[in-house]
Amino acid sequence: CILSLFFCNDPATTEIYTLSLHDALPIFTYFENVHRLNLNLARGIVLAAASKEEDGDVAAILTNFASTWRSMEPIYEDSYLCFYRANGELLLHTLTPELIGKNVNSIPAKALTENGWTSLGEMARRGEEWTGRFISGQNESQLAAFAYCEPLNGLLGIHVPLSRVKTTIINSNLPWAIAFGFLILILFPSSLVLLLKAVISSQHGSH
């Protein structure tokens, strides 16, 4: 099953999430893992949903996108899926459905690419895959990824709030920080006592 390559009920994907959450990786490495996983998920949803509708039925493909996303149960709260065509028309937004029908050229969202910040409308026109830092129309910092869907000539996007990712990093590292703090509290007084004894001994030895 093509879904087994990408989604949360797959052991390999679950392992990626588990490693990211519990191995206290550096923040940059953690973000890179989220970027890579987001892009793979976006590609997987496109392949799984679009392959079911060979005739390019727009409504059916969008329904498959949304149902696949709902079945995933994303681990980051407020994550969402969107889809917009090359002309900028927004056809799907799982978090804020009232945005459907708007043109992304009128939404002040932007993505951080190799050439600097790029508007959502420009990304739609290019139709290129991308993953990285993203600023939503509500000025929310996100980690996002976009995969191209050829049957609908548009981009499918996965959006994860950066604040949720940071909270996960903090929570996963908190036990380590607490343990380190306890070690410092225990070892520092002992080390200080040993140091004082050594100083006193050396003073006695010099007399």
PDB file of N, CA and C in Angstrom, residues 25-125:
ATOM      1  N   LEU A  25      17.750  15.781  19.981  1.00  0.00           N
ATOM      2  CA  LEU A  25      18.592  16.231  18.874  1.00  0.00           C
ATOM      3  C   LEU A  25      18.709  17.748  18.890  1.00  0.00           C
ATOM      4  N   PRO A  26      19.778  18.304  18.317  1.00  0.00           N
ATOM      5  CA  PRO A  26      19.865  19.762  18.180  1.00  0.00           C
ATOM      6  C   PRO A  26      18.664  20.295  17.422  1.00  0.00           C
ATOM      7  N   ILE A  27      18.292  21.539  17.710  1.00  0.00           N
ATOM      8  CA  ILE A  27      17.090  22.120  17.117  1.00  0.00           C
ATOM      9  C   ILE A  27      17.156  22.102  15.597  1.00  0.00           C
ATOM     10  N   PHE A  28      18.310  22.451  15.034  1.00  0.00           N
ATOM     11  CA  PHE A  28      18.425  22.494  13.575  1.00  0.00           C
ATOM     12  C   PHE A  28      18.149  21.129  12.968  1.00  0.00           C
ATOM     13  N   THR A  29      18.735  20.089  13.558  1.00  0.00           N
ATOM     14  CA  THR A  29      18.530  18.732  13.062  1.00  0.00           C
ATOM     15  C   THR A  29      17.075  18.328  13.200  1.00  0.00           C
ATOM     16  N   TYR A  30      16.458  18.727  14.299  1.00  0.00           N
ATOM     17  CA  TYR A  30      15.039  18.416  14.518  1.00  0.00           C
ATOM     18  C   TYR A  30      14.192  19.054  13.431  1.00  0.00           C
ATOM     19  N   PHE A  31      14.450  20.338  13.149  1.00  0.00           N
ATOM     20  CA  PHE A  31      13.704  21.027  12.099  1.00  0.00           C
ATOM     21  C   PHE A  31      13.896  20.350  10.749  1.00  0.00           C
ATOM     22  N   GLU A  32      15.121  19.933  10.456  1.00  0.00           N
ATOM     23  CA  GLU A  32      15.396  19.259   9.193  1.00  0.00           C
ATOM     24  C   GLU A  32      14.582  17.973   9.079  1.00  0.00           C
ATOM     25  N   ASN A  33      14.455  17.251  10.184  1.00  0.00           N
ATOM     26  CA  ASN A  33      13.649  16.033  10.180  1.00  0.00           C
ATOM     27  C   ASN A  33      12.185  16.345   9.885  1.00  0.00           C
ATOM     28  N   VAL A  34      11.667  17.421  10.490  1.00  0.00           N
ATOM     29  CA  VAL A  34      10.273  17.816  10.249  1.00  0.00           C
ATOM     30  C   VAL A  34      10.092  18.230   8.788  1.00  0.00           C
ATOM     31  N   HIS A  35      11.044  19.006   8.249  1.00  0.00           N
ATOM     32  CA  HIS A  35      10.983  19.415   6.842  1.00  0.00           C
ATOM     33  C   HIS A  35      10.900  18.189   5.928  1.00  0.00           C
ATOM     34  N   ARG A  36      11.797  17.245   6.161  1.00  0.00           N
ATOM     35  CA  ARG A  36      11.870  16.058   5.302  1.00  0.00           C
ATOM     36  C   ARG A  36      10.590  15.224   5.421  1.00  0.00           C
ATOM     37  N   LEU A  37      10.109  15.062   6.637  1.00  0.00           N
ATOM     38  CA  LEU A  37       8.906  14.265   6.849  1.00  0.00           C
ATOM     39  C   LEU A  37       7.681  14.943   6.243  1.00  0.00           C
ATOM     40  N   ASN A  38       7.579  16.266   6.396  1.00  0.00           N
ATOM     41  CA  ASN A  38       6.456  17.000   5.796  1.00  0.00           C
ATOM     42  C   ASN A  38       6.405  16.807   4.281  1.00  0.00           C
ATOM     43  N   LEU A  39       7.567  16.913   3.644  1.00  0.00           N
ATOM     44  CA  LEU A  39       7.603  16.774   2.183  1.00  0.00           C
ATOM     45  C   LEU A  39       7.226  15.357   1.764  1.00  0.00           C
ATOM     46  N   ASN A  40       7.729  14.361   2.488  1.00  0.00           N
ATOM     47  CA  ASN A  40       7.374  12.980   2.168  1.00  0.00           C
ATOM     48  C   ASN A  40       5.880  12.728   2.356  1.00  0.00           C
ATOM     49  N   LEU A  41       5.317  13.318   3.400  1.00  0.00           N
ATOM     50  CA  LEU A  41       3.882  13.168   3.635  1.00  0.00           C
ATOM     51  C   LEU A  41       3.076  13.810   2.513  1.00  0.00           C
ATOM     52  N   ALA A  42       3.484  15.021   2.111  1.00  0.00           N
ATOM     53  CA  ALA A  42       2.786  15.713   1.026  1.00  0.00           C
ATOM     54  C   ALA A  42       2.854  14.896  -0.264  1.00  0.00           C
ATOM     55  N   ARG A  43       4.030  14.379  -0.579  1.00  0.00           N
ATOM     56  CA  ARG A  43       4.179  13.545  -1.781  1.00  0.00           C
ATOM     57  C   ARG A  43       3.291  12.307  -1.683  1.00  0.00           C
ATOM     58  N   GLY A  44       3.257  11.688  -0.517  1.00  0.00           N
ATOM     59  CA  GLY A  44       2.470  10.474  -0.329  1.00  0.00           C
ATOM     60  C   GLY A  44       0.985  10.712  -0.500  1.00  0.00           C
ATOM     61  N   ILE A  45       0.488  11.826   0.036  1.00  0.00           N
ATOM     62  CA  ILE A  45      -0.935  12.148  -0.094  1.00  0.00           C
ATOM     63  C   ILE A  45      -1.288  12.382  -1.555  1.00  0.00           C
ATOM     64  N   VAL A  46      -0.414  13.106  -2.264  1.00  0.00           N
ATOM     65  CA  VAL A  46      -0.653  13.362  -3.690  1.00  0.00           C
ATOM     66  C   VAL A  46      -0.705  12.052  -4.471  1.00  0.00           C
ATOM     67  N   LEU A  47       0.269  11.183  -4.260  1.00  0.00           N
ATOM     68  CA  LEU A  47       0.328   9.925  -4.994  1.00  0.00           C
ATOM     69  C   LEU A  47      -0.868   9.038  -4.684  1.00  0.00           C
ATOM     70  N   ALA A  48      -1.207   8.948  -3.391  1.00  0.00           N
ATOM     71  CA  ALA A  48      -2.290   8.055  -2.984  1.00  0.00           C
ATOM     72  C   ALA A  48      -3.647   8.545  -3.463  1.00  0.00           C
ATOM     73  N   ALA A  49      -3.896   9.850  -3.300  1.00  0.00           N
ATOM     74  CA  ALA A  49      -5.208  10.389  -3.658  1.00  0.00           C
ATOM     75  C   ALA A  49      -5.384  10.535  -5.160  1.00  0.00           C
ATOM     76  N   ALA A  50      -4.380  11.089  -5.830  1.00  0.00           N
ATOM     77  CA  ALA A  50      -4.496  11.344  -7.269  1.00  0.00           C
ATOM     78  C   ALA A  50      -4.552  10.050  -8.073  1.00  0.00           C
ATOM     79  N   SER A  51      -3.881   9.011  -7.604  1.00  0.00           N
ATOM     80  CA  SER A  51      -3.854   7.751  -8.349  1.00  0.00           C
ATOM     81  C   SER A  51      -5.223   7.075  -8.360  1.00  0.00           C
ATOM     82  N   LYS A  52      -6.085   7.423  -7.396  1.00  0.00           N
ATOM     83  CA  LYS A  52      -7.417   6.828  -7.347  1.00  0.00           C
ATOM     84  C   LYS A  52      -8.354   7.449  -8.381  1.00  0.00           C
ATOM     85  N   GLU A  53      -7.993   8.639  -8.859  1.00  0.00           N
ATOM     86  CA  GLU A  53      -8.877   9.362  -9.778  1.00  0.00           C
ATOM     87  C   GLU A  53      -8.127   9.673 -11.076  1.00  0.00           C
ATOM     88  N   GLU A  54      -8.032   8.692 -11.931  1.00  0.00           N
ATOM     89  CA  GLU A  54      -7.253   8.851 -13.155  1.00  0.00           C
ATOM     90  C   GLU A  54      -7.872   9.863 -14.115  1.00  0.00           C
ATOM     91  N   ASP A  55      -9.178  10.118 -13.984  1.00  0.00           N
ATOM     92  CA  ASP A  55      -9.814  11.049 -14.902  1.00  0.00           C
ATOM     93  C   ASP A  55      -9.667  12.494 -14.468  1.00  0.00           C
ATOM     94  N   GLY A  56      -8.953  12.736 -13.349  1.00  0.00           N
ATOM     95  CA  GLY A  56      -8.705  14.097 -12.897  1.00  0.00           C
ATOM     96  C   GLY A  56      -9.922  14.770 -12.303  1.00  0.00           C
ATOM     97  N   ASP A  57     -10.816  14.013 -11.713  1.00  0.00           N
ATOM     98  CA  ASP A  57     -12.004  14.565 -11.059  1.00  0.00           C
ATOM     99  C   ASP A  57     -11.569  15.427  -9.882  1.00  0.00           C
ATOM    100  N   VAL A  58     -11.702  16.748 -10.014  1.00  0.00           N
ATOM    101  CA  VAL A  58     -11.202  17.687  -9.006  1.00  0.00           C
ATOM    102  C   VAL A  58     -11.830  17.431  -7.636  1.00  0.00           C
ATOM    103  N   ALA A  59     -13.165  17.352  -7.592  1.00  0.00           N
ATOM    104  CA  ALA A  59     -13.859  17.178  -6.319  1.00  0.00           C
ATOM    105  C   ALA A  59     -13.452  15.883  -5.633  1.00  0.00           C
ATOM    106  N   ALA A  60     -13.334  14.810  -6.418  1.00  0.00           N
ATOM    107  CA  ALA A  60     -12.971  13.513  -5.851  1.00  0.00           C
ATOM    108  C   ALA A  60     -11.550  13.527  -5.294  1.00  0.00           C
ATOM    109  N   ILE A  61     -10.621  14.135  -6.013  1.00  0.00           N
ATOM    110  CA  ILE A  61      -9.235  14.201  -5.557  1.00  0.00           C
ATOM    111  C   ILE A  61      -9.132  15.037  -4.275  1.00  0.00           C
ATOM    112  N   LEU A  62      -9.816  16.164  -4.228  1.00  0.00           N
ATOM    113  CA  LEU A  62      -9.794  17.000  -3.030  1.00  0.00           C
ATOM    114  C   LEU A  62     -10.392  16.268  -1.837  1.00  0.00           C
ATOM    115  N   THR A  63     -11.468  15.512  -2.081  1.00  0.00           N
ATOM    116  CA  THR A  63     -12.073  14.711  -1.014  1.00  0.00           C
ATOM    117  C   THR A  63     -11.091  13.672  -0.507  1.00  0.00           C
ATOM    118  N   ASN A  64     -10.342  13.052  -1.415  1.00  0.00           N
ATOM    119  CA  ASN A  64      -9.336  12.063  -1.023  1.00  0.00           C
ATOM    120  C   ASN A  64      -8.207  12.721  -0.231  1.00  0.00           C
ATOM    121  N   PHE A  65      -7.806  13.918  -0.640  1.00  0.00           N
ATOM    122  CA  PHE A  65      -6.789  14.650   0.115  1.00  0.00           C
ATOM    123  C   PHE A  65      -7.242  14.835   1.563  1.00  0.00           C
ATOM    124  N   ALA A  66      -8.451  15.359   1.729  1.00  0.00           N
ATOM    125  CA  ALA A  66      -8.961  15.690   3.061  1.00  0.00           C
ATOM    126  C   ALA A  66      -9.171  14.444   3.917  1.00  0.00           C
ATOM    127  N   SER A  67      -9.718  13.397   3.340  1.00  0.00           N
ATOM    128  CA  SER A  67      -9.971  12.185   4.121  1.00  0.00           C
ATOM    129  C   SER A  67      -8.670  11.501   4.529  1.00  0.00           C
ATOM    130  N   THR A  68      -7.677  11.523   3.647  1.00  0.00           N
ATOM    131  CA  THR A  68      -6.371  10.950   3.992  1.00  0.00           C
ATOM    132  C   THR A  68      -5.736  11.718   5.138  1.00  0.00           C
ATOM    133  N   TRP A  69      -5.821  13.041   5.086  1.00  0.00           N
ATOM    134  CA  TRP A  69      -5.255  13.881   6.144  1.00  0.00           C
ATOM    135  C   TRP A  69      -5.947  13.614   7.474  1.00  0.00           C
ATOM    136  N   ARG A  70      -7.268  13.511   7.466  1.00  0.00           N
ATOM    137  CA  ARG A  70      -8.003  13.254   8.708  1.00  0.00           C
ATOM    138  C   ARG A  70      -7.634  11.905   9.305  1.00  0.00           C
ATOM    139  N   SER A  71      -7.386  10.923   8.459  1.00  0.00           N
ATOM    140  CA  SER A  71      -7.057   9.587   8.957  1.00  0.00           C
ATOM    141  C   SER A  71      -5.662   9.513   9.574  1.00  0.00           C
ATOM    142  N   MET A  72      -4.821  10.512   9.292  1.00  0.00           N
ATOM    143  CA  MET A  72      -3.445  10.496   9.786  1.00  0.00           C
ATOM    144  C   MET A  72      -3.327  10.850  11.256  1.00  0.00           C
ATOM    145  N   GLU A  73      -4.242  11.699  11.764  1.00  0.00           N
ATOM    146  CA  GLU A  73      -4.156  12.200  13.132  1.00  0.00           C
ATOM    147  C   GLU A  73      -2.774  12.830  13.382  1.00  0.00           C
ATOM    148  N   PRO A  74      -2.480  13.974  12.782  1.00  0.00           N
ATOM    149  CA  PRO A  74      -1.168  14.615  12.928  1.00  0.00           C
ATOM    150  C   PRO A  74      -0.800  14.844  14.388  1.00  0.00           C
ATOM    151  N   ILE A  75       0.465  14.649  14.718  1.00  0.00           N
ATOM    152  CA  ILE A  75       0.896  14.771  16.117  1.00  0.00           C
ATOM    153  C   ILE A  75       1.005  16.228  16.555  1.00  0.00           C
ATOM    154  N   TYR A  76       1.139  17.148  15.620  1.00  0.00           N
ATOM    155  CA  TYR A  76       1.240  18.562  15.983  1.00  0.00           C
ATOM    156  C   TYR A  76      -0.132  19.222  15.889  1.00  0.00           C
ATOM    157  N   GLU A  77      -0.594  19.734  16.997  1.00  0.00           N
ATOM    158  CA  GLU A  77      -1.895  20.392  17.028  1.00  0.00           C
ATOM    159  C   GLU A  77      -1.910  21.601  16.098  1.00  0.00           C
ATOM    160  N   ASP A  78      -3.045  21.835  15.461  1.00  0.00           N
ATOM    161  CA  ASP A  78      -3.260  22.957  14.534  1.00  0.00           C
ATOM    162  C   ASP A  78      -2.502  22.803  13.218  1.00  0.00           C
ATOM    163  N   SER A  79      -1.945  21.626  12.956  1.00  0.00           N
ATOM    164  CA  SER A  79      -1.381  21.372  11.625  1.00  0.00           C
ATOM    165  C   SER A  79      -2.531  21.268  10.630  1.00  0.00           C
ATOM    166  N   TYR A  80      -2.270  21.620   9.375  1.00  0.00           N
ATOM    167  CA  TYR A  80      -3.357  21.553   8.402  1.00  0.00           C
ATOM    168  C   TYR A  80      -2.836  21.295   6.996  1.00  0.00           C
ATOM    169  N   LEU A  81      -3.779  20.959   6.138  1.00  0.00           N
ATOM    170  CA  LEU A  81      -3.490  20.652   4.739  1.00  0.00           C
ATOM    171  C   LEU A  81      -4.181  21.692   3.865  1.00  0.00           C
ATOM    172  N   CYS A  82      -3.499  22.122   2.796  1.00  0.00           N
ATOM    173  CA  CYS A  82      -4.132  23.046   1.853  1.00  0.00           C
ATOM    174  C   CYS A  82      -3.764  22.641   0.426  1.00  0.00           C
ATOM    175  N   PHE A  83      -4.566  23.102  -0.508  1.00  0.00           N
ATOM    176  CA  PHE A  83      -4.249  22.863  -1.915  1.00  0.00           C
ATOM    177  C   PHE A  83      -4.674  24.079  -2.724  1.00  0.00           C
ATOM    178  N   TYR A  84      -3.782  24.536  -3.595  1.00  0.00           N
ATOM    179  CA  TYR A  84      -4.146  25.639  -4.491  1.00  0.00           C
ATOM    180  C   TYR A  84      -3.548  25.388  -5.868  1.00  0.00           C
ATOM    181  N   ARG A  85      -4.274  25.880  -6.875  1.00  0.00           N
ATOM    182  CA  ARG A  85      -3.890  25.657  -8.257  1.00  0.00           C
ATOM    183  C   ARG A  85      -2.864  26.676  -8.722  1.00  0.00           C
ATOM    184  N   ALA A  86      -2.317  26.433  -9.910  1.00  0.00           N
ATOM    185  CA  ALA A  86      -1.286  27.317 -10.446  1.00  0.00           C
ATOM    186  C   ALA A  86      -1.789  28.741 -10.638  1.00  0.00           C
ATOM    187  N   ASN A  87      -3.107  28.906 -10.831  1.00  0.00           N
ATOM    188  CA  ASN A  87      -3.661  30.257 -10.987  1.00  0.00           C
ATOM    189  C   ASN A  87      -3.883  30.949  -9.641  1.00  0.00           C
ATOM    190  N   GLY A  88      -3.544  30.242  -8.537  1.00  0.00           N
ATOM    191  CA  GLY A  88      -3.649  30.836  -7.206  1.00  0.00           C
ATOM    192  C   GLY A  88      -4.930  30.522  -6.463  1.00  0.00           C
ATOM    193  N   GLU A  89      -5.874  29.850  -7.095  1.00  0.00           N
ATOM    194  CA  GLU A  89      -7.152  29.558  -6.450  1.00  0.00           C
ATOM    195  C   GLU A  89      -6.980  28.511  -5.354  1.00  0.00           C
ATOM    196  N   LEU A  90      -7.415  28.852  -4.140  1.00  0.00           N
ATOM    197  CA  LEU A  90      -7.326  27.938  -3.001  1.00  0.00           C
ATOM    198  C   LEU A  90      -8.532  27.007  -3.021  1.00  0.00           C
ATOM    199  N   LEU A  91      -8.276  25.700  -3.140  1.00  0.00           N
ATOM    200  CA  LEU A  91      -9.356  24.721  -3.262  1.00  0.00           C
ATOM    201  C   LEU A  91      -9.572  23.899  -1.997  1.00  0.00           C
ATOM    202  N   LEU A  92      -8.588  23.910  -1.086  1.00  0.00           N
ATOM    203  CA  LEU A  92      -8.703  23.091   0.126  1.00  0.00           C
ATOM    204  C   LEU A  92      -7.937  23.748   1.264  1.00  0.00           C
ATOM    205  N   HIS A  93      -8.564  23.791   2.439  1.00  0.00           N
ATOM    206  CA  HIS A  93      -7.908  24.285   3.649  1.00  0.00           C
ATOM    207  C   HIS A  93      -8.594  23.600   4.828  1.00  0.00           C
ATOM    208  N   THR A  94      -7.933  22.572   5.385  1.00  0.00           N
ATOM    209  CA  THR A  94      -8.591  21.752   6.401  1.00  0.00           C
ATOM    210  C   THR A  94      -8.788  22.471   7.726  1.00  0.00           C
ATOM    211  N   LEU A  95      -7.983  23.497   8.021  1.00  0.00           N
ATOM    212  CA  LEU A  95      -8.114  24.202   9.296  1.00  0.00           C
ATOM    213  C   LEU A  95      -9.107  25.355   9.207  1.00  0.00           C
ATOM    214  N   THR A  96      -9.099  26.082   8.091  1.00  0.00           N
ATOM    215  CA  THR A  96      -9.976  27.251   7.922  1.00  0.00           C
ATOM    216  C   THR A  96     -10.699  27.139   6.583  1.00  0.00           C
ATOM    217  N   PRO A  97     -11.765  26.343   6.536  1.00  0.00           N
ATOM    218  CA  PRO A  97     -12.480  26.111   5.264  1.00  0.00           C
ATOM    219  C   PRO A  97     -13.039  27.386   4.629  1.00  0.00           C
ATOM    220  N   GLU A  98     -13.299  28.427   5.439  1.00  0.00           N
ATOM    221  CA  GLU A  98     -13.859  29.659   4.870  1.00  0.00           C
ATOM    222  C   GLU A  98     -12.892  30.361   3.921  1.00  0.00           C
ATOM    223  N   LEU A  99     -11.621  29.959   3.924  1.00  0.00           N
ATOM    224  CA  LEU A  99     -10.652  30.545   2.988  1.00  0.00           C
ATOM    225  C   LEU A  99     -10.762  29.940   1.584  1.00  0.00           C
ATOM    226  N   ILE A 100     -11.440  28.802   1.474  1.00  0.00           N
ATOM    227  CA  ILE A 100     -11.563  28.132   0.183  1.00  0.00           C
ATOM    228  C   ILE A 100     -12.258  29.049  -0.827  1.00  0.00           C
ATOM    229  N   GLY A 101     -11.687  29.116  -2.000  1.00  0.00           N
ATOM    230  CA  GLY A 101     -12.219  29.968  -3.055  1.00  0.00           C
ATOM    231  C   GLY A 101     -11.444  31.261  -3.220  1.00  0.00           C
ATOM    232  N   LYS A 102     -10.656  31.607  -2.196  1.00  0.00           N
ATOM    233  CA  LYS A 102      -9.851  32.822  -2.306  1.00  0.00           C
ATOM    234  C   LYS A 102      -8.640  32.573  -3.187  1.00  0.00           C
ATOM    235  N   ASN A 103      -8.048  33.652  -3.652  1.00  0.00           N
ATOM    236  CA  ASN A 103      -6.832  33.558  -4.452  1.00  0.00           C
ATOM    237  C   ASN A 103      -5.642  33.838  -3.548  1.00  0.00           C
ATOM    238  N   VAL A 104      -4.645  32.947  -3.586  1.00  0.00           N
ATOM    239  CA  VAL A 104      -3.503  33.081  -2.687  1.00  0.00           C
ATOM    240  C   VAL A 104      -2.693  34.336  -2.977  1.00  0.00           C
ATOM    241  N   ASN A 105      -2.890  34.921  -4.154  1.00  0.00           N
ATOM    242  CA  ASN A 105      -2.186  36.176  -4.443  1.00  0.00           C
ATOM    243  C   ASN A 105      -2.655  37.303  -3.522  1.00  0.00           C
ATOM    244  N   SER A 106      -3.843  37.139  -2.949  1.00  0.00           N
ATOM    245  CA  SER A 106      -4.359  38.155  -2.033  1.00  0.00           C
ATOM    246  C   SER A 106      -4.040  37.839  -0.580  1.00  0.00           C
ATOM    247  N   ILE A 107      -3.349  36.712  -0.346  1.00  0.00           N
ATOM    248  CA  ILE A 107      -2.995  36.305   1.018  1.00  0.00           C
ATOM    249  C   ILE A 107      -1.520  36.635   1.267  1.00  0.00           C
ATOM    250  N   PRO A 108      -1.224  37.423   2.304  1.00  0.00           N
ATOM    251  CA  PRO A 108       0.176  37.819   2.566  1.00  0.00           C
ATOM    252  C   PRO A 108       1.003  36.713   3.202  1.00  0.00           C
ATOM    253  N   ALA A 109       1.077  35.568   2.516  1.00  0.00           N
ATOM    254  CA  ALA A 109       1.889  34.453   3.004  1.00  0.00           C
ATOM    255  C   ALA A 109       3.160  34.374   2.170  1.00  0.00           C
ATOM    256  N   LYS A 110       4.226  33.825   2.759  1.00  0.00           N
ATOM    257  CA  LYS A 110       5.486  33.759   2.027  1.00  0.00           C
ATOM    258  C   LYS A 110       6.344  32.610   2.540  1.00  0.00           C
ATOM    259  N   ALA A 111       7.235  32.142   1.674  1.00  0.00           N
ATOM    260  CA  ALA A 111       8.117  31.021   1.986  1.00  0.00           C
ATOM    261  C   ALA A 111       9.570  31.462   1.862  1.00  0.00           C
ATOM    262  N   LEU A 112      10.408  30.939   2.752  1.00  0.00           N
ATOM    263  CA  LEU A 112      11.836  31.265   2.720  1.00  0.00           C
ATOM    264  C   LEU A 112      12.546  30.282   1.803  1.00  0.00           C
ATOM    265  N   THR A 113      12.924  30.735   0.602  1.00  0.00           N
ATOM    266  CA  THR A 113      13.604  29.898  -0.375  1.00  0.00           C
ATOM    267  C   THR A 113      15.072  30.289  -0.467  1.00  0.00           C
ATOM    268  N   GLU A 114      15.789  29.626  -1.363  1.00  0.00           N
ATOM    269  CA  GLU A 114      17.207  29.937  -1.539  1.00  0.00           C
ATOM    270  C   GLU A 114      17.415  31.371  -2.029  1.00  0.00           C
ATOM    271  N   ASN A 115      16.413  31.915  -2.698  1.00  0.00           N
ATOM    272  CA  ASN A 115      16.511  33.278  -3.231  1.00  0.00           C
ATOM    273  C   ASN A 115      15.823  34.312  -2.348  1.00  0.00           C
ATOM    274  N   GLY A 116      15.556  33.935  -1.101  1.00  0.00           N
ATOM    275  CA  GLY A 116      14.889  34.860  -0.180  1.00  0.00           C
ATOM    276  C   GLY A 116      13.408  34.522  -0.047  1.00  0.00           C
ATOM    277  N   TRP A 117      12.642  35.451   0.525  1.00  0.00           N
ATOM    278  CA  TRP A 117      11.225  35.211   0.742  1.00  0.00           C
ATOM    279  C   TRP A 117      10.461  35.276  -0.574  1.00  0.00           C
ATOM    280  N   THR A 118       9.611  34.275  -0.809  1.00  0.00           N
ATOM    281  CA  THR A 118       8.824  34.168  -2.031  1.00  0.00           C
ATOM    282  C   THR A 118       7.346  34.111  -1.678  1.00  0.00           C
ATOM    283  N   SER A 119       6.504  34.805  -2.442  1.00  0.00           N
ATOM    284  CA  SER A 119       5.071  34.822  -2.159  1.00  0.00           C
ATOM    285  C   SER A 119       4.433  33.487  -2.512  1.00  0.00           C
ATOM    286  N   LEU A 120       3.285  33.226  -1.897  1.00  0.00           N
ATOM    287  CA  LEU A 120       2.557  31.996  -2.164  1.00  0.00           C
ATOM    288  C   LEU A 120       2.088  31.954  -3.616  1.00  0.00           C
ATOM    289  N   GLY A 121       1.704  33.114  -4.155  1.00  0.00           N
ATOM    290  CA  GLY A 121       1.287  33.176  -5.548  1.00  0.00           C
ATOM    291  C   GLY A 121       2.393  32.791  -6.508  1.00  0.00           C
ATOM    292  N   GLU A 122       3.615  33.234  -6.214  1.00  0.00           N
ATOM    293  CA  GLU A 122       4.762  32.900  -7.062  1.00  0.00           C
ATOM    294  C   GLU A 122       5.059  31.406  -6.996  1.00  0.00           C
ATOM    295  N   MET A 123       4.943  30.831  -5.815  1.00  0.00           N
ATOM    296  CA  MET A 123       5.165  29.394  -5.677  1.00  0.00           C
ATOM    297  C   MET A 123       4.122  28.611  -6.467  1.00  0.00           C
ATOM    298  N   ALA A 124       2.881  29.119  -6.450  1.00  0.00           N
ATOM    299  CA  ALA A 124       1.812  28.457  -7.203  1.00  0.00           C
ATOM    300  C   ALA A 124       2.116  28.479  -8.700  1.00  0.00           C
ATOM    301  N   ARG A 125       2.603  29.594  -9.190  1.00  0.00           N
ATOM    302  CA  ARG A 125       2.914  29.701 -10.618  1.00  0.00           C
ATOM    303  C   ARG A 125       4.056  28.781 -11.019  1.00  0.00           C
TER     304      ARG A 125
END
